[in-house]
PDB file of C-alpha atoms and ligand atoms in Angstrom:
ATOM      1  CA  MET R   9       2.024  18.511  12.811  1.00 84.00           C
ATOM      2  CA  ASN R  10      -1.727  18.483  13.515  1.00 92.00           C
ATOM      3  CA  VAL R  11      -4.097  15.849  12.131  1.00 94.00           C
ATOM      4  CA  THR R  12      -5.147  17.841   9.046  1.00 96.00           C
ATOM      5  CA  GLU R  13      -1.499  18.601   8.259  1.00 94.00           C
ATOM      6  CA  ALA R  14      -0.599  14.922   8.576  1.00 95.00           C
ATOM      7  CA  ILE R  15      -3.487  13.853   6.309  1.00 96.00           C
ATOM      8  CA  THR R  16      -2.516  16.476   3.744  1.00 95.00           C
ATOM      9  CA  TRP R  17       1.213  15.831   3.939  1.00 93.00           C
ATOM     10  CA  ARG R  18       0.936  12.042   3.560  1.00 97.00           C
ATOM     11  CA  HIS R  19       1.507  10.817   0.062  1.00 97.00           C
ATOM     12  CA  SER R  20       2.696   7.568  -1.412  1.00 97.00           C
ATOM     13  CA  ILE R  21       6.455   7.129  -1.390  1.00 98.00           C
ATOM     14  CA  ARG R  22       7.820   4.918  -4.159  1.00 97.00           C
ATOM     15  CA  ALA R  23      11.565   5.014  -3.501  1.00 97.00           C
ATOM     16  CA  PHE R  24      13.058   4.217  -0.096  1.00 98.00           C
ATOM     17  CA  LEU R  25      16.552   4.367   1.361  1.00 98.00           C
ATOM     18  CA  THR R  26      18.036   0.984   2.238  1.00 96.00           C
ATOM     19  CA  LYS R  27      18.370   2.205   5.857  1.00 98.00           C
ATOM     20  CA  PRO R  28      16.513  -0.321   8.050  1.00 98.00           C
ATOM     21  CA  VAL R  29      13.488   0.725  10.055  1.00 98.00           C
ATOM     22  CA  GLU R  30      14.234   0.586  13.778  1.00 98.00           C
ATOM     23  CA  ARG R  31      12.143  -2.167  15.382  1.00 98.00           C
ATOM     24  CA  GLU R  32      10.928   0.217  18.164  1.00 98.00           C
ATOM     25  CA  LYS R  33       9.602   2.640  15.553  1.00 98.00           C
ATOM     26  CA  LEU R  34       7.768  -0.058  13.628  1.00 98.00           C
ATOM     27  CA  ASP R  35       6.400  -1.449  16.890  1.00 98.00           C
ATOM     28  CA  ALA R  36       5.108   2.038  17.828  1.00 98.00           C
ATOM     29  CA  VAL R  37       3.361   2.363  14.453  1.00 98.00           C
ATOM     30  CA  LEU R  38       1.849  -1.115  14.742  1.00 98.00           C
ATOM     31  CA  ALA R  39       0.679  -0.409  18.291  1.00 98.00           C
ATOM     32  CA  ALA R  40      -1.051   2.833  17.211  1.00 98.00           C
ATOM     33  CA  SER R  41      -2.640   1.249  14.125  1.00 98.00           C
ATOM     34  CA  VAL R  42      -4.804  -1.182  16.077  1.00 98.00           C
ATOM     35  CA  ARG R  43      -6.835   1.819  17.271  1.00 98.00           C
ATOM     36  CA  ALA R  44      -8.481   1.848  13.815  1.00 98.00           C
ATOM     37  CA  PRO R  45     -12.257   1.329  13.876  1.00 98.00           C
ATOM     38  CA  SER R  46     -13.831  -1.942  12.740  1.00 98.00           C
ATOM     39  CA  TRP R  47     -17.300  -3.398  12.489  1.00 97.00           C
ATOM     40  CA  ALA R  48     -18.421  -4.472  15.994  1.00 97.00           C
ATOM     41  CA  ASN R  49     -14.750  -4.246  16.993  1.00 98.00           C
ATOM     42  CA  THR R  50     -14.015  -7.394  14.987  1.00 98.00           C
ATOM     43  CA  GLN R  51     -10.450  -6.151  14.295  1.00 98.00           C
ATOM     44  CA  PRO R  52     -10.090  -8.374  11.226  1.00 98.00           C
ATOM     45  CA  TRP R  53      -6.498  -7.359  10.492  1.00 98.00           C
ATOM     46  CA  GLU R  54      -3.816 -10.036  10.820  1.00 98.00           C
ATOM     47  CA  ILE R  55      -0.392  -8.540  10.266  1.00 98.00           C
ATOM     48  CA  PHE R  56       2.699 -10.216   8.841  1.00 98.00           C
ATOM     49  CA  ALA R  57       5.719  -7.923   8.805  1.00 98.00           C
ATOM     50  CA  ALA R  58       8.731  -8.695   6.601  1.00 98.00           C
ATOM     51  CA  ALA R  59      12.145  -7.081   6.966  1.00 98.00           C
ATOM     52  CA  SER R  60      15.829  -7.888   6.722  1.00 97.00           C
ATOM     53  CA  ASP R  61      16.693 -11.397   5.408  1.00 98.00           C
ATOM     54  CA  THR R  62      13.047 -12.449   5.088  1.00 98.00           C
ATOM     55  CA  LEU R  63      12.261  -9.459   2.881  1.00 98.00           C
ATOM     56  CA  LYS R  64      15.444 -10.117   0.873  1.00 98.00           C
ATOM     57  CA  ARG R  65      14.193 -13.632   0.119  1.00 98.00           C
ATOM     58  CA  ILE R  66      10.734 -12.339  -0.822  1.00 98.00           C
ATOM     59  CA  ARG R  67      12.264  -9.700  -3.106  1.00 98.00           C
ATOM     60  CA  ALA R  68      14.520 -12.283  -4.754  1.00 98.00           C
ATOM     61  CA  GLY R  69      11.513 -14.561  -5.253  1.00 98.00           C
ATOM     62  CA  TYR R  70       9.554 -11.738  -6.872  1.00 98.00           C
ATOM     63  CA  ARG R  71      12.534 -10.848  -9.108  1.00 97.00           C
ATOM     64  CA  GLN R  72      12.602 -14.433 -10.364  1.00 97.00           C
ATOM     65  CA  LYS R  73       8.838 -14.478 -10.961  1.00 98.00           C
ATOM     66  CA  TYR R  74       9.047 -11.263 -12.993  1.00 96.00           C
ATOM     67  CA  ALA R  75      12.005 -12.660 -14.960  1.00 96.00           C
ATOM     68  CA  ASP R  76       9.986 -15.823 -15.677  1.00 97.00           C
ATOM     69  CA  LYS R  77       6.939 -13.696 -16.583  1.00 97.00           C
ATOM     70  CA  ALA R  78       5.001 -15.806 -14.063  1.00 97.00           C
ATOM     71  CA  PRO R  79       1.259 -15.063 -13.976  1.00 95.00           C
ATOM     72  CA  THR R  80       0.299 -12.842 -11.056  1.00 95.00           C
ATOM     73  CA  ALA R  81      -2.281 -14.021  -8.533  1.00 94.00           C
ATOM     74  CA  PRO R  82      -3.391 -11.265  -6.134  1.00 94.00           C
ATOM     75  CA  GLU R  83      -5.931 -12.606  -3.661  1.00 95.00           C
ATOM     76  CA  THR R  84      -8.073  -9.470  -3.834  1.00 87.00           C
ATOM     77  CA  PRO R  85      -8.932  -9.395  -7.531  1.00 78.00           C
ATOM     78  CA  HIS R  86      -9.055  -6.283  -9.718  1.00 80.00           C
ATOM     79  CA  PRO R  87     -12.504  -5.150 -10.848  1.00 79.00           C
ATOM     80  CA  ILE R  88     -13.310  -6.831 -14.180  1.00 80.00           C
ATOM     81  CA  GLU R  89     -14.067  -3.425 -15.629  1.00 90.00           C
ATOM     82  CA  TRP R  90     -13.482  -0.087 -13.875  1.00 90.00           C
ATOM     83  CA  PRO R  91     -16.403   2.386 -14.111  1.00 92.00           C
ATOM     84  CA  GLU R  92     -15.662   5.129 -16.643  1.00 93.00           C
ATOM     85  CA  ALA R  93     -14.945   7.871 -14.072  1.00 91.00           C
ATOM     86  CA  ALA R  94     -12.438   5.668 -12.212  1.00 92.00           C
ATOM     87  CA  GLN R  95     -10.857   4.611 -15.521  1.00 92.00           C
ATOM     88  CA  LYS R  96     -10.288   8.289 -16.408  1.00 91.00           C
ATOM     89  CA  ARG R  97      -8.528   8.957 -13.111  1.00 92.00           C
ATOM     90  CA  ILE R  98      -6.337   5.879 -13.521  1.00 90.00           C
ATOM     91  CA  GLN R  99      -5.346   7.062 -16.987  1.00 91.00           C
ATOM     92  CA  GLN R 100      -4.444  10.468 -15.571  1.00 90.00           C
ATOM     93  CA  LEU R 101      -2.134   9.159 -12.846  1.00 88.00           C
ATOM     94  CA  ARG R 102       0.938   8.194 -14.846  1.00 85.00           C
ATOM     95  CA  PRO R 103       0.977  11.196 -17.238  1.00 88.00           C
ATOM     96  CA  ASP R 104       0.629  13.449 -14.174  1.00 90.00           C
ATOM     97  CA  MET R 105       3.564  11.645 -12.611  1.00 88.00           C
ATOM     98  CA  GLU R 106       5.644  12.076 -15.741  1.00 89.00           C
ATOM     99  CA  ARG R 107       4.770  15.769 -16.040  1.00 90.00           C
ATOM    100  CA  MET R 108       5.251  16.653 -12.372  1.00 88.00           C
ATOM    101  CA  CYS R 109       8.398  14.724 -11.553  1.00 88.00           C
ATOM    102  CA  GLY R 110       9.694  13.256 -14.812  1.00 86.00           C
ATOM    103  CA  ALA R 111       9.036   9.667 -13.718  1.00 84.00           C
ATOM    104  CA  SER R 112       8.620   7.365 -16.720  1.00 87.00           C
ATOM    105  CA  VAL R 113       6.255   4.407 -16.914  1.00 86.00           C
ATOM    106  CA  GLU R 114       9.338   2.173 -16.923  1.00 89.00           C
ATOM    107  CA  GLN R 115      10.672   3.742 -13.723  1.00 90.00           C
ATOM    108  CA  PHE R 116       7.246   3.356 -12.109  1.00 90.00           C
ATOM    109  CA  ALA R 117       7.158  -0.329 -13.086  1.00 92.00           C
ATOM    110  CA  GLU R 118      10.742  -0.949 -11.962  1.00 94.00           C
ATOM    111  CA  LEU R 119      10.088   0.612  -8.535  1.00 96.00           C
ATOM    112  CA  ASN R 120       6.930  -1.458  -8.147  1.00 97.00           C
ATOM    113  CA  GLN R 121       8.725  -4.637  -9.174  1.00 96.00           C
ATOM    114  CA  THR R 122      11.568  -4.077  -6.708  1.00 97.00           C
ATOM    115  CA  MET R 123       9.118  -3.391  -3.870  1.00 98.00           C
ATOM    116  CA  PHE R 124      10.178   0.256  -3.947  1.00 98.00           C
ATOM    117  CA  GLY R 125      13.479  -0.750  -2.324  1.00 98.00           C
ATOM    118  CA  ALA R 126      11.659  -0.640   1.013  1.00 98.00           C
ATOM    119  CA  PRO R 127      13.421  -2.048   4.082  1.00 98.00           C
ATOM    120  CA  ALA R 128      10.120  -3.374   5.481  1.00 98.00           C
ATOM    121  CA  VAL R 129       6.739  -4.454   4.163  1.00 98.00           C
ATOM    122  CA  VAL R 130       3.713  -5.008   6.354  1.00 98.00           C
ATOM    123  CA  TYR R 131       1.170  -7.429   4.898  1.00 98.00           C
ATOM    124  CA  VAL R 132      -2.393  -6.955   6.067  1.00 98.00           C
ATOM    125  CA  CYS R 133      -4.442 -10.155   5.929  1.00 98.00           C
ATOM    126  CA  MET R 134      -7.945 -11.118   7.005  1.00 98.00           C
ATOM    127  CA  ASP R 135      -9.949 -14.314   7.401  1.00 98.00           C
ATOM    128  CA  LYS R 136     -11.354 -15.526   4.064  1.00 97.00           C
ATOM    129  CA  ALA R 137     -14.727 -16.140   5.731  1.00 97.00           C
ATOM    130  CA  LEU R 138     -15.228 -12.413   6.388  1.00 97.00           C
ATOM    131  CA  SER R 139     -17.343 -10.207   4.123  1.00 93.00           C
ATOM    132  CA  GLU R 140     -16.459  -7.134   2.064  1.00 92.00           C
ATOM    133  CA  TRP R 141     -17.240  -5.032   5.128  1.00 94.00           C
ATOM    134  CA  SER R 142     -14.008  -6.172   6.678  1.00 97.00           C
ATOM    135  CA  LEU R 143     -12.097  -4.696   3.736  1.00 97.00           C
ATOM    136  CA  TYR R 144     -13.476  -1.362   4.934  1.00 97.00           C
ATOM    137  CA  ASP R 145     -11.790  -2.074   8.304  1.00 98.00           C
ATOM    138  CA  ILE R 146      -8.553  -3.052   6.543  1.00 98.00           C
ATOM    139  CA  GLY R 147      -8.622   0.300   4.728  1.00 98.00           C
ATOM    140  CA  ALA R 148      -9.094   2.134   8.001  1.00 98.00           C
ATOM    141  CA  TYR R 149      -6.209   0.169   9.493  1.00 98.00           C
ATOM    142  CA  SER R 150      -4.003   0.979   6.508  1.00 98.00           C
ATOM    143  CA  GLN R 151      -4.570   4.736   6.648  1.00 98.00           C
ATOM    144  CA  THR R 152      -4.078   4.722  10.412  1.00 98.00           C
ATOM    145  CA  PHE R 153      -0.802   2.851   9.902  1.00 98.00           C
ATOM    146  CA  MET R 154       0.420   5.355   7.315  1.00 98.00           C
ATOM    147  CA  LEU R 155      -0.423   8.361   9.488  1.00 98.00           C
ATOM    148  CA  ALA R 156       1.174   6.787  12.562  1.00 98.00           C
ATOM    149  CA  ALA R 157       4.285   6.105  10.436  1.00 98.00           C
ATOM    150  CA  LEU R 158       4.612   9.849   9.711  1.00 97.00           C
ATOM    151  CA  GLU R 159       4.966  10.582  13.397  1.00 96.00           C
ATOM    152  CA  GLN R 160       7.994   8.264  13.489  1.00 97.00           C
ATOM    153  CA  GLY R 161       9.574  10.036  10.504  1.00 97.00           C
ATOM    154  CA  LEU R 162       8.672   7.087   8.274  1.00 98.00           C
ATOM    155  CA  SER R 163       6.969   7.039   4.896  1.00 98.00           C
ATOM    156  CA  ALA R 164       4.803   4.380   3.309  1.00 98.00           C
ATOM    157  CA  ILE R 165       2.856   3.175   0.292  1.00 98.00           C
ATOM    158  CA  PRO R 166       0.022   0.669   0.116  1.00 98.00           C
ATOM    159  CA  ALA R 167       0.497  -1.403  -3.034  1.00 98.00           C
ATOM    160  CA  ILE R 168      -1.272  -4.256  -4.715  1.00 96.00           C
ATOM    161  CA  THR R 169       1.983  -5.067  -6.556  1.00 97.00           C
ATOM    162  CA  LEU R 170       3.466  -6.129  -3.214  1.00 98.00           C
ATOM    163  CA  THR R 171       0.871  -8.930  -3.100  1.00 98.00           C
ATOM    164  CA  LEU R 172       1.151 -10.254  -6.658  1.00 97.00           C
ATOM    165  CA  TYR R 173       2.850 -13.553  -5.747  1.00 98.00           C
ATOM    166  CA  PRO R 174       1.089 -14.881  -2.646  1.00 98.00           C
ATOM    167  CA  ASP R 175       2.811 -18.286  -2.834  1.00 98.00           C
ATOM    168  CA  ILE R 176       6.118 -16.619  -1.930  1.00 98.00           C
ATOM    169  CA  LEU R 177       4.516 -14.581   0.862  1.00 98.00           C
ATOM    170  CA  ARG R 178       2.730 -17.615   2.280  1.00 98.00           C
ATOM    171  CA  ARG R 179       5.956 -19.615   2.327  1.00 98.00           C
ATOM    172  CA  GLU R 180       8.198 -16.913   3.812  1.00 98.00           C
ATOM    173  CA  LEU R 181       5.698 -15.421   6.265  1.00 98.00           C
ATOM    174  CA  LYS R 182       3.925 -18.651   7.213  1.00 98.00           C
ATOM    175  CA  ILE R 183       0.523 -17.140   6.414  1.00 98.00           C
ATOM    176  CA  PRO R 184      -2.174 -19.718   7.271  1.00 98.00           C
ATOM    177  CA  ASP R 185      -4.573 -20.935   4.556  1.00 97.00           C
ATOM    178  CA  ASN R 186      -7.645 -19.421   6.223  1.00 98.00           C
ATOM    179  CA  LEU R 187      -6.284 -15.894   5.700  1.00 98.00           C
ATOM    180  CA  LYS R 188      -6.468 -13.785   2.562  1.00 97.00           C
ATOM    181  CA  ILE R 189      -3.616 -11.375   1.798  1.00 98.00           C
ATOM    182  CA  THR R 190      -5.387  -8.059   1.186  1.00 97.00           C
ATOM    183  CA  ILE R 191      -2.650  -5.443   0.848  1.00 98.00           C
ATOM    184  CA  GLY R 192       1.038  -4.829   1.426  1.00 98.00           C
ATOM    185  CA  ILE R 193       2.292  -1.554   2.876  1.00 98.00           C
ATOM    186  CA  ALA R 194       5.934  -0.754   2.187  1.00 98.00           C
ATOM    187  CA  VAL R 195       7.467   1.359   4.936  1.00 98.00           C
ATOM    188  CA  GLY R 196      10.801   3.029   5.514  1.00 98.00           C
ATOM    189  CA  TYR R 197      12.740   6.235   5.029  1.00 98.00           C
ATOM    190  CA  ALA R 198      11.935   8.167   1.857  1.00 98.00           C
ATOM    191  CA  ASP R 199      14.748   8.605  -0.646  1.00 97.00           C
ATOM    192  CA  LYS R 200      14.482  12.372  -0.934  1.00 95.00           C
ATOM    193  CA  GLY R 201      16.902  12.350  -3.866  1.00 94.00           C
ATOM    194  CA  ASN R 202      14.443  10.421  -6.030  1.00 94.00           C
ATOM    195  CA  GLY R 203      12.098  12.822  -7.844  1.00 92.00           C
ATOM    196  CA  ILE R 204       9.242  10.300  -7.960  1.00 94.00           C
ATOM    197  CA  ASN R 205       8.712  10.964  -4.266  1.00 95.00           C
ATOM    198  CA  ASN R 206       7.840  14.589  -5.024  1.00 92.00           C
ATOM    199  CA  PHE R 207       4.772  13.452  -6.917  1.00 92.00           C
ATOM    200  CA  VAL R 208       1.570  14.593  -5.282  1.00 93.00           C
ATOM    201  CA  SER R 209      -1.512  13.066  -6.893  1.00 93.00           C
ATOM    202  CA  SER R 210      -4.492  15.239  -7.764  1.00 92.00           C
ATOM    203  CA  ARG R 211      -7.966  14.983  -6.265  1.00 94.00           C
ATOM    204  CA  LYS R 212     -11.256  15.547  -8.015  1.00 92.00           C
ATOM    205  CA  PRO R 213     -12.895  18.875  -7.060  1.00 93.00           C
ATOM    206  CA  LEU R 214     -14.867  18.809  -3.829  1.00 95.00           C
ATOM    207  CA  ASP R 215     -18.048  19.907  -5.610  1.00 93.00           C
ATOM    208  CA  GLU R 216     -17.824  16.728  -7.725  1.00 91.00           C
ATOM    209  CA  THR R 217     -17.378  14.641  -4.589  1.00 94.00           C
ATOM    210  CA  ILE R 218     -19.877  15.993  -2.107  1.00 95.00           C
ATOM    211  CA  ARG R 219     -23.609  16.520  -2.427  1.00 95.00           C
ATOM    212  CA  PHE R 220     -24.654  18.575   0.578  1.00 94.00           C
ATOM    213  CA  PHE R 221     -28.344  19.087   1.317  1.00 96.00           C
ATOM    214  CA  GLU R 222     -29.550  21.372   4.087  1.00 95.00           C
TER     215      GLU R 222
HETATM  216  C1  FMN Y  15      -5.520  -0.418  -2.353  1.00 59.11           C
HETATM  217  C2  FMN Y  15      -4.388   0.374  -2.955  1.00 59.11           C
HETATM  218  C3  FMN Y  15      -3.511  -0.244  -3.841  1.00 59.11           C
HETATM  219  C4  FMN Y  15      -2.454   0.468  -4.408  1.00 59.11           C
HETATM  220  N1  FMN Y  15      -1.557  -0.180  -5.218  1.00 59.11           N
HETATM  221  C5  FMN Y  15      -0.510   0.497  -5.730  1.00 59.11           C
HETATM  222  C6  FMN Y  15       0.452  -0.191  -6.521  1.00 59.11           C
HETATM  223  O1  FMN Y  15       0.382  -1.402  -6.733  1.00 59.11           O
HETATM  224  N2  FMN Y  15       1.490   0.523  -7.001  1.00 59.11           N
HETATM  225  C7  FMN Y  15       1.638   1.868  -6.757  1.00 59.11           C
HETATM  226  O2  FMN Y  15       2.618   2.454  -7.228  1.00 59.11           O
HETATM  227  N3  FMN Y  15       0.736   2.545  -6.008  1.00 59.11           N
HETATM  228  C8  FMN Y  15      -0.317   1.880  -5.476  1.00 59.11           C
HETATM  229  N4  FMN Y  15      -1.214   2.532  -4.675  1.00 59.11           N
HETATM  230  C9  FMN Y  15      -1.020   3.954  -4.362  1.00 59.11           C
HETATM  231  C10 FMN Y  15      -2.011   4.821  -5.140  1.00 59.11           C
HETATM  232  O3  FMN Y  15      -1.595   4.949  -6.477  1.00 59.11           O
HETATM  233  C11 FMN Y  15      -2.083   6.190  -4.442  1.00 59.11           C
HETATM  234  O4  FMN Y  15      -2.585   6.022  -3.133  1.00 59.11           O
HETATM  235  C12 FMN Y  15      -2.985   7.165  -5.201  1.00 59.11           C
HETATM  236  O5  FMN Y  15      -2.470   7.452  -6.477  1.00 59.11           O
HETATM  237  C13 FMN Y  15      -3.128   8.471  -4.413  1.00 59.11           C
HETATM  238  O6  FMN Y  15      -1.849   9.040  -4.202  1.00 59.11           O
HETATM  239  P1  FMN Y  15      -1.255   9.308  -2.748  1.00 59.11           P
HETATM  240  O7  FMN Y  15      -1.261   8.030  -1.956  1.00 59.11           O
HETATM  241  O8  FMN Y  15       0.160   9.776  -3.009  1.00 59.11           O
HETATM  242  O9  FMN Y  15      -2.099  10.358  -2.101  1.00 59.11           O
HETATM  243  C14 FMN Y  15      -2.279   1.846  -4.101  1.00 59.11           C
HETATM  244  C15 FMN Y  15      -3.166   2.465  -3.196  1.00 59.11           C
HETATM  245  C16 FMN Y  15      -4.194   1.739  -2.622  1.00 59.11           C
HETATM  246  C17 FMN Y  15      -5.116   2.421  -1.642  1.00 59.11           C
END
């Protein structure tokens, strides 16, 4: 698989097998991911990986929070109001999912709430004192991680829902107060029997994306 094939083939996986991720494979992905670029090589990413019993406790904690309808508290807040064009694309995502692979809104929510059944979640944190620029670096790290995962036969999804209850993550993963939890990336083996994983999201046309002057 060349680079373009890997970029094109990658898509978010929302249902994983319970099969654990071999530690060597996750280590190889983590080792490759630190080659991501960052402003002045600041490498703001601080990684907290959860698997096995630790992830079981986090998942159980989340289940309880959802059952209690506890207010969510992601540390990277949503925009107060999405610009109209972004809003339109958000509104298109779930109907597309339903049409292309029959996944209902309820199934989507259930998979999100159960952390997609993933055997491992990697939390990417950064120092609270850093600026928005470092979020750019975190994004680069995240995509690098997901592409490196492909090479190991692993799939992944970055998800804000994985970060909704930071108190549980801070307790279980001993995340220091000076760090902000920016994103969680669930990783593992795709459940090929679950149709939601066949969903391939659309992209706006290139001529709406690129203004090329020469
Ligand atoms: C910062 C970020 C947060 C995301 N959060 C969620 C989430 O909470 N739940 C979810 O199902 N997908 C989430 N996604 C996945 C996006 O929906 C997905 O990347 C987008 O629809 C494009 O599809 P693709 O990744 O399959 O190409 C997130 C992606 C990013 C980059």
